[in-house]
Coordinates of C-alpha atoms and ligand atoms in Angstrom, one line a residue:
X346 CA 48.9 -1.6 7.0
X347 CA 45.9 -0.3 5.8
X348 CA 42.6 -2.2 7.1
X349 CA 40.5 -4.5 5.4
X350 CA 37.7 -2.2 4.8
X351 CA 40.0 0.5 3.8
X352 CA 41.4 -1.4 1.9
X353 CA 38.1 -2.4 -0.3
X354 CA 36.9 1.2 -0.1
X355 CA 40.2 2.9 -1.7
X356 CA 39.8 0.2 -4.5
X357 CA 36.0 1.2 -4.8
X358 CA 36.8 4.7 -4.8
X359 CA 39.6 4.2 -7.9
X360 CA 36.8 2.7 -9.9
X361 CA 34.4 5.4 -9.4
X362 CA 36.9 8.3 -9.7
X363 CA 36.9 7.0 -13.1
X364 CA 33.0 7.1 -13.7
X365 CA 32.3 10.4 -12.8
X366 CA 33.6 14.1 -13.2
X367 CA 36.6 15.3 -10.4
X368 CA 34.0 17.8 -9.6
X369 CA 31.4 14.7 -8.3
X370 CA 34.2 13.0 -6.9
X371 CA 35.7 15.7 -4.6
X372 CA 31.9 16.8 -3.4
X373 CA 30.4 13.4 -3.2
X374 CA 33.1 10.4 -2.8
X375 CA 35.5 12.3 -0.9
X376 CA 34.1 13.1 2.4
X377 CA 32.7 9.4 2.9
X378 CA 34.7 7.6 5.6
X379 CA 34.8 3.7 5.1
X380 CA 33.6 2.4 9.2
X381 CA 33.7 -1.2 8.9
X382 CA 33.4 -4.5 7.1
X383 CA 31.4 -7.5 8.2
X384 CA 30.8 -10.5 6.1
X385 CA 29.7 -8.9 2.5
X386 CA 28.8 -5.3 4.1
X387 CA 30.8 -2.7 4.2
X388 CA 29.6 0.2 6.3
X389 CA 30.7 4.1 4.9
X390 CA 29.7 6.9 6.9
X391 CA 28.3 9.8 5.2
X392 CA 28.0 13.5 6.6
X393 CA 24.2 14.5 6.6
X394 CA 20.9 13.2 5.9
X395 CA 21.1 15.0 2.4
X396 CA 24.2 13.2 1.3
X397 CA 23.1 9.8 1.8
X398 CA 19.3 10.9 -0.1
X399 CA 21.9 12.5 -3.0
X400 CA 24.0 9.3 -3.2
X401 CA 21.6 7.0 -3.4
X402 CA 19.4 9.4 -5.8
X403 CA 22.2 9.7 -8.3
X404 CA 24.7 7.0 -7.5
X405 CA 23.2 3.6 -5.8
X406 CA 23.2 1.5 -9.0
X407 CA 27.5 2.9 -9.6
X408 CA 27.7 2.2 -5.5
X409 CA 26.2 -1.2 -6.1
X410 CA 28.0 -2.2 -8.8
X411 CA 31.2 -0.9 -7.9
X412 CA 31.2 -3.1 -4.6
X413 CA 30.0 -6.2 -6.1
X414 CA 33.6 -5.9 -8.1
X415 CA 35.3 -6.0 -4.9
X416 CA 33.2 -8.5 -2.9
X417 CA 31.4 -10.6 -5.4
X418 CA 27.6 -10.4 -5.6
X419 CA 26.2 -10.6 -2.0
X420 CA 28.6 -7.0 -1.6
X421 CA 26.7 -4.2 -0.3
X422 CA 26.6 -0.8 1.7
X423 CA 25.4 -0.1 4.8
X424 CA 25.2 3.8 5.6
X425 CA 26.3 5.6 8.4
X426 CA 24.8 9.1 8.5
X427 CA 26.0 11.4 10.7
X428 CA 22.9 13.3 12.3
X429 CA 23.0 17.0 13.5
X430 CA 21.7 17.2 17.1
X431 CA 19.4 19.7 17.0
X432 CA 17.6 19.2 20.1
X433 CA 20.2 19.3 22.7
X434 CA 23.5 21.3 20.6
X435 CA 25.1 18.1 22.0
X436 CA 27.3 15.8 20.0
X437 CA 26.2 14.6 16.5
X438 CA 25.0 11.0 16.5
X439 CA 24.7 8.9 13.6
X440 CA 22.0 6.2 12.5
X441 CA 22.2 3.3 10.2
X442 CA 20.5 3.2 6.9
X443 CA 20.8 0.0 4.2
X444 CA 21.3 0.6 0.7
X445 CA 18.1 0.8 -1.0
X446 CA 17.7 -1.3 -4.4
X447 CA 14.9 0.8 -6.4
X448 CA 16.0 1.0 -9.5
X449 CA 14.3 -2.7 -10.7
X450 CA 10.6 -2.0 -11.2
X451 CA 10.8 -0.5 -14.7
X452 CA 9.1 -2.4 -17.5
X453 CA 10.6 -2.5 -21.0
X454 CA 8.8 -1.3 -23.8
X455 CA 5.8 -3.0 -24.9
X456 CA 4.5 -3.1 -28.5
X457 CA 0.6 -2.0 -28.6
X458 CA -1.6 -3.5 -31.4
X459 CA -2.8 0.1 -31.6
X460 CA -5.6 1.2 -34.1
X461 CA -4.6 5.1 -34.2
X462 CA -8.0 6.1 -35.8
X463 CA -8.5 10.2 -35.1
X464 CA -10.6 10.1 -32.1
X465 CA -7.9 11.5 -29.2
X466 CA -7.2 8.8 -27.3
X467 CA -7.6 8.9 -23.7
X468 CA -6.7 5.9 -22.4
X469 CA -3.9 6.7 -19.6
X470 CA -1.3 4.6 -20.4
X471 CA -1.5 5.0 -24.1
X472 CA 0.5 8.1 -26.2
X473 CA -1.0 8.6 -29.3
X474 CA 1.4 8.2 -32.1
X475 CA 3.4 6.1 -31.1
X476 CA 3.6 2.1 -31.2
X477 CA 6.1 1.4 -28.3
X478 CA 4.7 2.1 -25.2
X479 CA 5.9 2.1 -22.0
X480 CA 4.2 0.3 -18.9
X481 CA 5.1 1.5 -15.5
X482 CA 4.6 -1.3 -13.3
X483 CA 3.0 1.4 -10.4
X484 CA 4.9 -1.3 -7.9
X485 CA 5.7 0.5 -5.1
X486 CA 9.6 -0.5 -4.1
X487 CA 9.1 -0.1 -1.1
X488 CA 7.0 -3.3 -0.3
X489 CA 9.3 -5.9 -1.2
X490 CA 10.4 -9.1 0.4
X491 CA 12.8 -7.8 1.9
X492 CA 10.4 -5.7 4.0
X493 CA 7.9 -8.3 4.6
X494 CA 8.2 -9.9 7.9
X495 CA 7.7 -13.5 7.7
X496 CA 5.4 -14.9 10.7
X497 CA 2.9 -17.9 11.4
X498 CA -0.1 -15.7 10.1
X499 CA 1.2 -15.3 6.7
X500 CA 3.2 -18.3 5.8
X501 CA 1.3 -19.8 2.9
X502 CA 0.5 -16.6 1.4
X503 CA 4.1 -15.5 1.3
X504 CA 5.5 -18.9 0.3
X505 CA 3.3 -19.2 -2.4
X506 CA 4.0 -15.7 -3.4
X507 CA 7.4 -16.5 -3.1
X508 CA 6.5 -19.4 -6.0
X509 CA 4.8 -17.3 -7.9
X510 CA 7.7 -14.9 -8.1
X511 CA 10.4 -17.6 -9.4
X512 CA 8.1 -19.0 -12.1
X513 CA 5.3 -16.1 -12.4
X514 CA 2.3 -18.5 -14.7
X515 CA 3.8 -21.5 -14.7
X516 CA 2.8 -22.7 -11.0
X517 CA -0.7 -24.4 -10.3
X518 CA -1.3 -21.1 -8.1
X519 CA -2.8 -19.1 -10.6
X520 CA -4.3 -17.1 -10.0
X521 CA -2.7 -16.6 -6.5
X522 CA -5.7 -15.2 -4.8
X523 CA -4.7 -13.8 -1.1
X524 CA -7.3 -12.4 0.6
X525 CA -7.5 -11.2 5.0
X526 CA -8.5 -8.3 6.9
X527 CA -7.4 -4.8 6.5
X528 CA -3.9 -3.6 7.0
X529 CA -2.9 -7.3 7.2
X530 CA -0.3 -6.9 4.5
X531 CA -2.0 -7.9 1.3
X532 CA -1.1 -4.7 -1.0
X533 CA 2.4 -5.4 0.6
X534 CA 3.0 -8.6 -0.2
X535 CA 1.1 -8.4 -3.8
X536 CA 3.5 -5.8 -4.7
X537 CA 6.8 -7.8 -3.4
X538 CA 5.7 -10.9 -5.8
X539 CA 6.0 -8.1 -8.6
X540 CA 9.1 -6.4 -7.6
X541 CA 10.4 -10.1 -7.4
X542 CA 9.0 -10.9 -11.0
X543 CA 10.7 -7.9 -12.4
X544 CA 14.2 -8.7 -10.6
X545 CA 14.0 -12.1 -11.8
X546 CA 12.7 -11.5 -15.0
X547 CA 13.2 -7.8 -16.2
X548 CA 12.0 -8.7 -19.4
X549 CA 8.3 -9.5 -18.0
X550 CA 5.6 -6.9 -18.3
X551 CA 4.2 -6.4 -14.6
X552 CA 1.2 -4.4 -13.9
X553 CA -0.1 -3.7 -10.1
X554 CA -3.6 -2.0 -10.4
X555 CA -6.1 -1.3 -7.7
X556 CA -9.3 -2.8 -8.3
X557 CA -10.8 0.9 -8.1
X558 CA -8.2 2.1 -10.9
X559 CA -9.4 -0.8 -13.4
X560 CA -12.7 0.1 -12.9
X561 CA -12.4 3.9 -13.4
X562 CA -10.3 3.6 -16.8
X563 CA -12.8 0.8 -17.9
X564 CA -15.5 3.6 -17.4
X565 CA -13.4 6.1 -18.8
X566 CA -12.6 4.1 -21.7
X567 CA -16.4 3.8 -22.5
X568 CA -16.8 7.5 -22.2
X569 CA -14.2 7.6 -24.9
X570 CA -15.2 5.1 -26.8
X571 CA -12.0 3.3 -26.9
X572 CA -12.9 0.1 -24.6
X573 CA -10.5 -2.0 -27.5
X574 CA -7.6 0.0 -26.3
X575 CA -8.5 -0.6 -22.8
X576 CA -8.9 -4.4 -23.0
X577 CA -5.8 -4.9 -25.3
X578 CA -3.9 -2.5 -23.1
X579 CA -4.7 -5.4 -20.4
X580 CA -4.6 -8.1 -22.7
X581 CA -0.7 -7.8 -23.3
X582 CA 0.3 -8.1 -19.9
X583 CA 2.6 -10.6 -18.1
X584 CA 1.9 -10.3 -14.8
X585 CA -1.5 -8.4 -13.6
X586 CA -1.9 -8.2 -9.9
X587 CA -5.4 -6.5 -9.1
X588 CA -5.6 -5.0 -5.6
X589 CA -8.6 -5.3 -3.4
X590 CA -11.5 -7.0 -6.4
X591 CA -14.0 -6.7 -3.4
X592 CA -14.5 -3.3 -5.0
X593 CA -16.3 -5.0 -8.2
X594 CA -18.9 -5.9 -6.3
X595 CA -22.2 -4.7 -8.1
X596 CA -20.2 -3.5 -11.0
X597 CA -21.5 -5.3 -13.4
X598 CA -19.7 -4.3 -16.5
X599 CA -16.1 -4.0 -15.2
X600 CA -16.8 -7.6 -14.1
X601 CA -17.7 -8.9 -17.6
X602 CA -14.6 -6.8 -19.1
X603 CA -12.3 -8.2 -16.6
X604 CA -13.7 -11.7 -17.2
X605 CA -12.4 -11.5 -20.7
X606 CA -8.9 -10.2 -19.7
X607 CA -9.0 -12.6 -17.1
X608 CA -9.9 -15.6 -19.7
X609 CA -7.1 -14.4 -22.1
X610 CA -4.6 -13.7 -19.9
X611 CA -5.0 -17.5 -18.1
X612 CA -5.5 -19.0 -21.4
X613 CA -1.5 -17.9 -22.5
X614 CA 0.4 -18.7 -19.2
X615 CA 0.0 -14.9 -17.5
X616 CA 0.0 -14.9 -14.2
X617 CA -2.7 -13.2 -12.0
X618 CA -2.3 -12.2 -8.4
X619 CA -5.3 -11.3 -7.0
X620 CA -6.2 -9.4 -3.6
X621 CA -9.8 -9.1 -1.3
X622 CA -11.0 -9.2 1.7
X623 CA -12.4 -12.2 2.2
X624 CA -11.7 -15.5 0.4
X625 CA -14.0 -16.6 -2.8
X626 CA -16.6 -18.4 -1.3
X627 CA -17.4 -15.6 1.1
X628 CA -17.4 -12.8 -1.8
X629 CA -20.6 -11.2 -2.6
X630 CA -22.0 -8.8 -5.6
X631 CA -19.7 -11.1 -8.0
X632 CA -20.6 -12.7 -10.8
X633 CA -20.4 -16.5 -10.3
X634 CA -18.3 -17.7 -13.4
X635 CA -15.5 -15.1 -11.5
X636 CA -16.0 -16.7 -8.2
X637 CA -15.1 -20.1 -10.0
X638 CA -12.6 -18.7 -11.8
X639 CA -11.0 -16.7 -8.0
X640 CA -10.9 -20.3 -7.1
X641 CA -8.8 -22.1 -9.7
X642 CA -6.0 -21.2 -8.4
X643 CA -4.8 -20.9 -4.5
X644 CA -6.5 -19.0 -2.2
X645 CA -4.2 -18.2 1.0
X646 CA -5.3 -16.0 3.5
X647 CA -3.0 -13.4 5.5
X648 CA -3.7 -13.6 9.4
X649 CA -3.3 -11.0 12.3
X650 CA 0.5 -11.7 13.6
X651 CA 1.1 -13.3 16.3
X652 CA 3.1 -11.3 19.3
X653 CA 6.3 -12.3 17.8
X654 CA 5.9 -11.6 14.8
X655 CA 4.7 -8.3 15.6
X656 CA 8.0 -7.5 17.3
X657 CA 9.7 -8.4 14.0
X658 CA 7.6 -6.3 11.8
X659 CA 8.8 -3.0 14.2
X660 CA 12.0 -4.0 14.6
X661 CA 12.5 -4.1 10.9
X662 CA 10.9 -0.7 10.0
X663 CA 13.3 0.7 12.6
X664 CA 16.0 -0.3 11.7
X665 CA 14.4 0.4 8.0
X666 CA 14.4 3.9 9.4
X667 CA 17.5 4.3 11.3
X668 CA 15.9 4.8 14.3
X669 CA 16.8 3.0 17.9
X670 CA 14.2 2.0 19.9
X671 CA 14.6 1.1 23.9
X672 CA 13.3 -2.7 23.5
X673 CA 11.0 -2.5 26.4
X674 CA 8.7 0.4 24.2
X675 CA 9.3 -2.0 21.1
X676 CA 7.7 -4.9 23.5
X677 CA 4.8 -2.2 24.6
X678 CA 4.0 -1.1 21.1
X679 CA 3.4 -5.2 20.3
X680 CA 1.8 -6.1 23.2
X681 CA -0.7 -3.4 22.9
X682 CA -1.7 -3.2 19.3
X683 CA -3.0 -6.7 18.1
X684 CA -4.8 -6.3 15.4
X685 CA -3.5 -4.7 12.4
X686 CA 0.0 -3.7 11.0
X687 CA -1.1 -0.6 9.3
X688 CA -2.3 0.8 13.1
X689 CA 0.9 -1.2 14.5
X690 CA 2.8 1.2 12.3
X691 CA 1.1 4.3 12.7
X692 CA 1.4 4.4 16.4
X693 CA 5.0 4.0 15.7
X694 CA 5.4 7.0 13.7
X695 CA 3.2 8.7 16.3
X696 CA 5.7 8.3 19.1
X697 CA 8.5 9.0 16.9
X698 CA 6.8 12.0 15.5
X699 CA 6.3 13.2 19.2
X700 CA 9.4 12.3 20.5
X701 CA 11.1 14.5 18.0
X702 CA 8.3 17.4 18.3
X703 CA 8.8 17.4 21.6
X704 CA 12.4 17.1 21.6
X705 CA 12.1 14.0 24.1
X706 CA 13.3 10.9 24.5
X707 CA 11.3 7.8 22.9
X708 CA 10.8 6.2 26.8
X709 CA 8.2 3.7 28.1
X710 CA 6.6 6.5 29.3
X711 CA 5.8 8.7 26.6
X712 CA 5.1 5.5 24.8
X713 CA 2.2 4.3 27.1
X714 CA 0.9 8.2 27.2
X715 CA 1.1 7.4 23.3
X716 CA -0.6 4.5 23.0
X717 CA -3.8 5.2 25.2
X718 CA -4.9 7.9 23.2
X719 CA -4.0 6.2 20.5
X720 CA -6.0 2.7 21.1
X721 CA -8.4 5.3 22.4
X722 CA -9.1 7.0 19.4
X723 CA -9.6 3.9 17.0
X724 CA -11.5 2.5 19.5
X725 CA -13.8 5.8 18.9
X726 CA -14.4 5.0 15.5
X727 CA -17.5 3.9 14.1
X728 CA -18.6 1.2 11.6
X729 CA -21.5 2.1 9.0
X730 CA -23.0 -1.2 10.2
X731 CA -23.5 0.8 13.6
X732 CA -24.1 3.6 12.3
X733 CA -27.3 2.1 10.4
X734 CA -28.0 -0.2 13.6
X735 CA -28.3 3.5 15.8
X736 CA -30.9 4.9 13.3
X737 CA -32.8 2.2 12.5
X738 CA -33.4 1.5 16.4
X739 CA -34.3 5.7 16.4
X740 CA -36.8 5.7 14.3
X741 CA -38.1 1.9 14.8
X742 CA -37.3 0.1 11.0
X743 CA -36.2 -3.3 10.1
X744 CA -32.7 -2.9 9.1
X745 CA -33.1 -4.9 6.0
X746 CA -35.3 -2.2 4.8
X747 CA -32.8 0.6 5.2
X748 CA -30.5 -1.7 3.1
X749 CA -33.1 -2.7 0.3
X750 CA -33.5 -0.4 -2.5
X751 CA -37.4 0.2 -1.3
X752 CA -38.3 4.5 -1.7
X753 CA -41.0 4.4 1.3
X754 CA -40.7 8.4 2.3
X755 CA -39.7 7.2 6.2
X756 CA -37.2 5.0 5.0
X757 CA -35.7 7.4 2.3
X758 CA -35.2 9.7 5.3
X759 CA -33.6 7.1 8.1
X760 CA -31.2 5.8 4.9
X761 CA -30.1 9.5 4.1
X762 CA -29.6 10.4 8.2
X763 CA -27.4 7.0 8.3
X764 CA -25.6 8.1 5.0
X765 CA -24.7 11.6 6.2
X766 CA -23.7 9.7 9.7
X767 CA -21.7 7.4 7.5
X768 CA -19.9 10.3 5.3
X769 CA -18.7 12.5 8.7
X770 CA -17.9 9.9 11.1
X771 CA -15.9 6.9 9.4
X772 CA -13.7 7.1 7.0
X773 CA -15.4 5.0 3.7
X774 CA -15.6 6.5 0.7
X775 CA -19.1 7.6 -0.8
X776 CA -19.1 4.9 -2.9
X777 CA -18.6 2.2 0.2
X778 CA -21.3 3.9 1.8
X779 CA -23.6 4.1 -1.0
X780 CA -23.3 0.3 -1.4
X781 CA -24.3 -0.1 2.2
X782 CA -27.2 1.6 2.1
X783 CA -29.2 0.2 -0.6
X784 CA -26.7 -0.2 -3.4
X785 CA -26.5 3.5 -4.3
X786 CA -24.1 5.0 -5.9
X787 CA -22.0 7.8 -4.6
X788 CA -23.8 10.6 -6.2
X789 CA -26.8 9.7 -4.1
X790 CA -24.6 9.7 -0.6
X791 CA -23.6 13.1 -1.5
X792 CA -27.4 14.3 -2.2
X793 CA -28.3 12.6 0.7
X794 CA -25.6 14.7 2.9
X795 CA -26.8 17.7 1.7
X796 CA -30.3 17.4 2.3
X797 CA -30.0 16.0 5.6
X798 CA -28.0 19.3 6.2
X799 CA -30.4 21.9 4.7
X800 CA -32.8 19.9 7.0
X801 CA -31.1 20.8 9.7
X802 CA -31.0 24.4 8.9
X803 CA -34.5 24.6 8.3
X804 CA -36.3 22.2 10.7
X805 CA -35.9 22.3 13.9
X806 CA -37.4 19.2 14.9
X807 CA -35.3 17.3 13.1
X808 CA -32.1 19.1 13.7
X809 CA -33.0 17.6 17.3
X810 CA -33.1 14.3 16.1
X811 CA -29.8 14.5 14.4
X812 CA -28.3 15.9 17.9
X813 CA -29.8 13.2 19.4
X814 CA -28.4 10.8 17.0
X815 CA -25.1 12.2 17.1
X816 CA -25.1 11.4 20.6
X817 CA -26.4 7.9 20.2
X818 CA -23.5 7.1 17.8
X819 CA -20.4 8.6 20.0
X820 CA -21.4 6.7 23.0
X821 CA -20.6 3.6 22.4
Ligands
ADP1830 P1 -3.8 -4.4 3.4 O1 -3.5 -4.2 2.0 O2 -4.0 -5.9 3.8 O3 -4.8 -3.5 4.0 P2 -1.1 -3.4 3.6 O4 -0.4 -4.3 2.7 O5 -1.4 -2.0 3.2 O6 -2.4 -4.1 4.2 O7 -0.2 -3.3 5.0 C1 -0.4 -2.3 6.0 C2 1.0 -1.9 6.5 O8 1.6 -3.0 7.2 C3 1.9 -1.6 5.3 O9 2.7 -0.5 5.7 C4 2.8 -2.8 5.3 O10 4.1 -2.5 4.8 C5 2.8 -3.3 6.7 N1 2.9 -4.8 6.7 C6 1.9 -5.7 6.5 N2 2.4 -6.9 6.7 C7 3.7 -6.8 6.9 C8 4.7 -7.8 7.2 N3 4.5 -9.1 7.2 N4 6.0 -7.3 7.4 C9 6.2 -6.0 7.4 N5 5.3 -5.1 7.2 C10 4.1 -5.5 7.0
MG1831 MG1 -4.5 -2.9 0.7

């Protein structure tokens, strides 16, 4: 007698021999071997990397639906794909890969009070012409969740966006503003309250836009004079989550536009989902009636995870991955990175990137060789806050005065050495920096780099105090 997951997949595979052509069938149905059944999954093993990328390209959603037949609605695959050993020539090994759901982010079509004068219009998400216009979300499918680890540090901020999700404006928390340090999971879970929205209600407009993105189309839009389009683009939204809004700061305008979106968009049951870095009360360069308006809503803040819950978060992106990890270097990756997820994850992919380069095996060894370069190298990295500590202690200024907008000739010089520090040894943009240093913009920082460099070519005196500097700055 045939068994029970045998069983299901020969009925599966009678239902999709008759959705696609023979042709698809024999290349792509065929070869798969059903493996096992436990509780609602059924595993199927699939013959190469490639296979199981081309199945779930072009056939997850007839996969899905096919299985759901047989096993109700919690049905669904689990992939087996058989590897090629390439580094020994040994046997082929095969790793484990869960069905992927990505085909719910799409928006429907949205009608656009358009005014189609005969200016072109610019605005990105707008096609002349035409009425109808379609809104990709921009959520990313991967950050859903399913993916988020829940852990003591983030509790509130996921429960509420777990609220938020099931009844998106129609919760007090609205706006939902979450706000922690960085690569504590904010852009992750701000996009899994979307993805969530659009599963539960496909019919909503959702929108995720970094705060940096709003305020480049709002100055765009100007440019083009068509700042109507721009705010009624915004205006007809359902959802609007707004990455990061730390980056209004001393942006003036895009604060007053997205005051007015804001207004409208609270006023008729949208929901908001707001992102920062720090909660409301600590925000600064932001207009106050915003502040008060951050603050109508819940502010919850996301936390560095606990040891536990840093386990978790690996354990889940490897098995996300389909990669096996000996628990002991799991353990050692949590133990030793504390801070953030975002390095947390990177020095994963390091070791697995070396391990494979290398043609090794992922051991406790290779993973502490790993791990204190790696904690070595962040550790090497410098804030602009030092940076502007360093020079001002050189050349003997208050550093209020390097931060003020003041154009004394010493301090224009000490402000341009710390922004051409700033652009070569951290990683902020020129904008950041410019902020930091007296509220320039980024035009400036990039002046300032290249005179402090012709400078260098030219004097020598002060090409001494930049190697001097320099020096200064690494040791730290
Ligand atoms: P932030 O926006 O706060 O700087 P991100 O949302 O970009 O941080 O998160 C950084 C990385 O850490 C992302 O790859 C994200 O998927 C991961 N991450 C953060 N929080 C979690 C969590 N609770 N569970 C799983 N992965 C997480
Ligand atoms: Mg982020």
């Amino acid at each position: 007698m045939a068994k029970d997951y045998e069983k299901v997949w020969n009925t599966c595979l009678e239902i999709i021999r008759d959705n696609v052509s023979s042709q698809s069938f024999k290349t792509w149905f065929e070869p798969i071997k059903p493996v096992k059944l436990q509780g609602h999954t059924l595993t199927i093993q699939v013959p190469s990397q490639f296979f199981y990328e081309w199945l779930e390209e072009h056939y997850a959603t007839l996969l899905k639906k096919t299985l759901r037949k047989e096993l109700g609605t919690e049905g669904k695959f689990e992939y087996s794909i058989v590897m090629e050993n390439a580094y020994s020539g040994s046997k082929p090994y095969t790793v484990k890969m869960p069905a992927t759901n990505k085909k719910e982010v799409k928006n429907p079509s949205v009608q656009m009070p358009l005014d189609i004068s005969s200016k072109p219009i610019k605005n990105p998400f707008i096609i002349p012409g035409l009425k109808s216009v379609n809104v990709e979300s921009q959520l990313n499918p991967n950050y859903s969740f399913d993916t988020f680890v829940e852990g003591d540090c983030n509790r509130l901020a996921r429960s509420a966006g777990f609220a938020v999700a099931n009844k998106p404006g129609g919760t007090a928390f609205n706006p939902l503003f979450i706000y922690g340090g960085v690569g504590l999971g904010k852009t992750h879970l701000a996009h899994a309250i979307g993805i969530d929205i659009k599963k539960n209600f496909p019919g909503k407009t959702v929108l995720y836009v970094s705060s940096e993105k709003f305020c480049h189309q709002f100055i765009d839009s100007v440019k083009n004079n068509n700042q109507n389009d721009f705010i009624h683009f915004y205006q007809m939204i359902d959802v609007l989550i707004i990455d990061d809004v730390q980056f209004f700061a001393g942006k003036d305008k895009t604060q007053d536009v997205f005051f007015h979106v804001f207004n409208h968009l609270h006023q008729i049951g949208k929901q908001l989902v707001l992102t920062a870095d720090k909660p409301p009360v600590e925000m600064q360069g932001i207009e106050q009636r915003l502040l008060s308006r951050f603050k109508w809503g819940l502010s919850a803040d996301l936390q560095a995870p606990d040891l536990e819950t840093r386990i978790a978060i690996l354990e889940k992106k490897i098995y996300n991955d389909g990669i096996e990890l000996p628990k002991e270097v799991v353990e050692y990756l949590a133990y030793s990175i504390t801070t953030n997820i975002r390095e947390l994850e990177g020095a994963l992919i390091s070791l697995i990137a070396q391990a494979s380069l290398n043609r090794k095996a992922i051991t406790l060894d290779l993973a502490r060789q790993m791990i204190d370069k790696f904690v070595k190298n962040t550790a090497r990295e410098v804030s602009i806050d030092y940076i502007q500590k360093v020079v001002c202690d050189y050349f003997d200024l208050p550093i209020e005065l390097l931060k003020s907008k003041t154009r004394k000739r010493e301090v224009v010089q000490a402000r341009q050495i710390a922004m051409f520090f700033a652009k070569s040894m951290t990683k902020s943009s020129l904008a950041t920096i410019g902020m930091h240093c007296g509220g320039k913009d980024h035009a400036t920082v990039l002046h300032a780099c290249k005179t402090v460099n012709n400078l260098i070519e030219t004097d020598k005196r002060f090409k001494l105090y930049i190697e001097e500097l320099e020096k200064k700055i690494s040791i730290q």
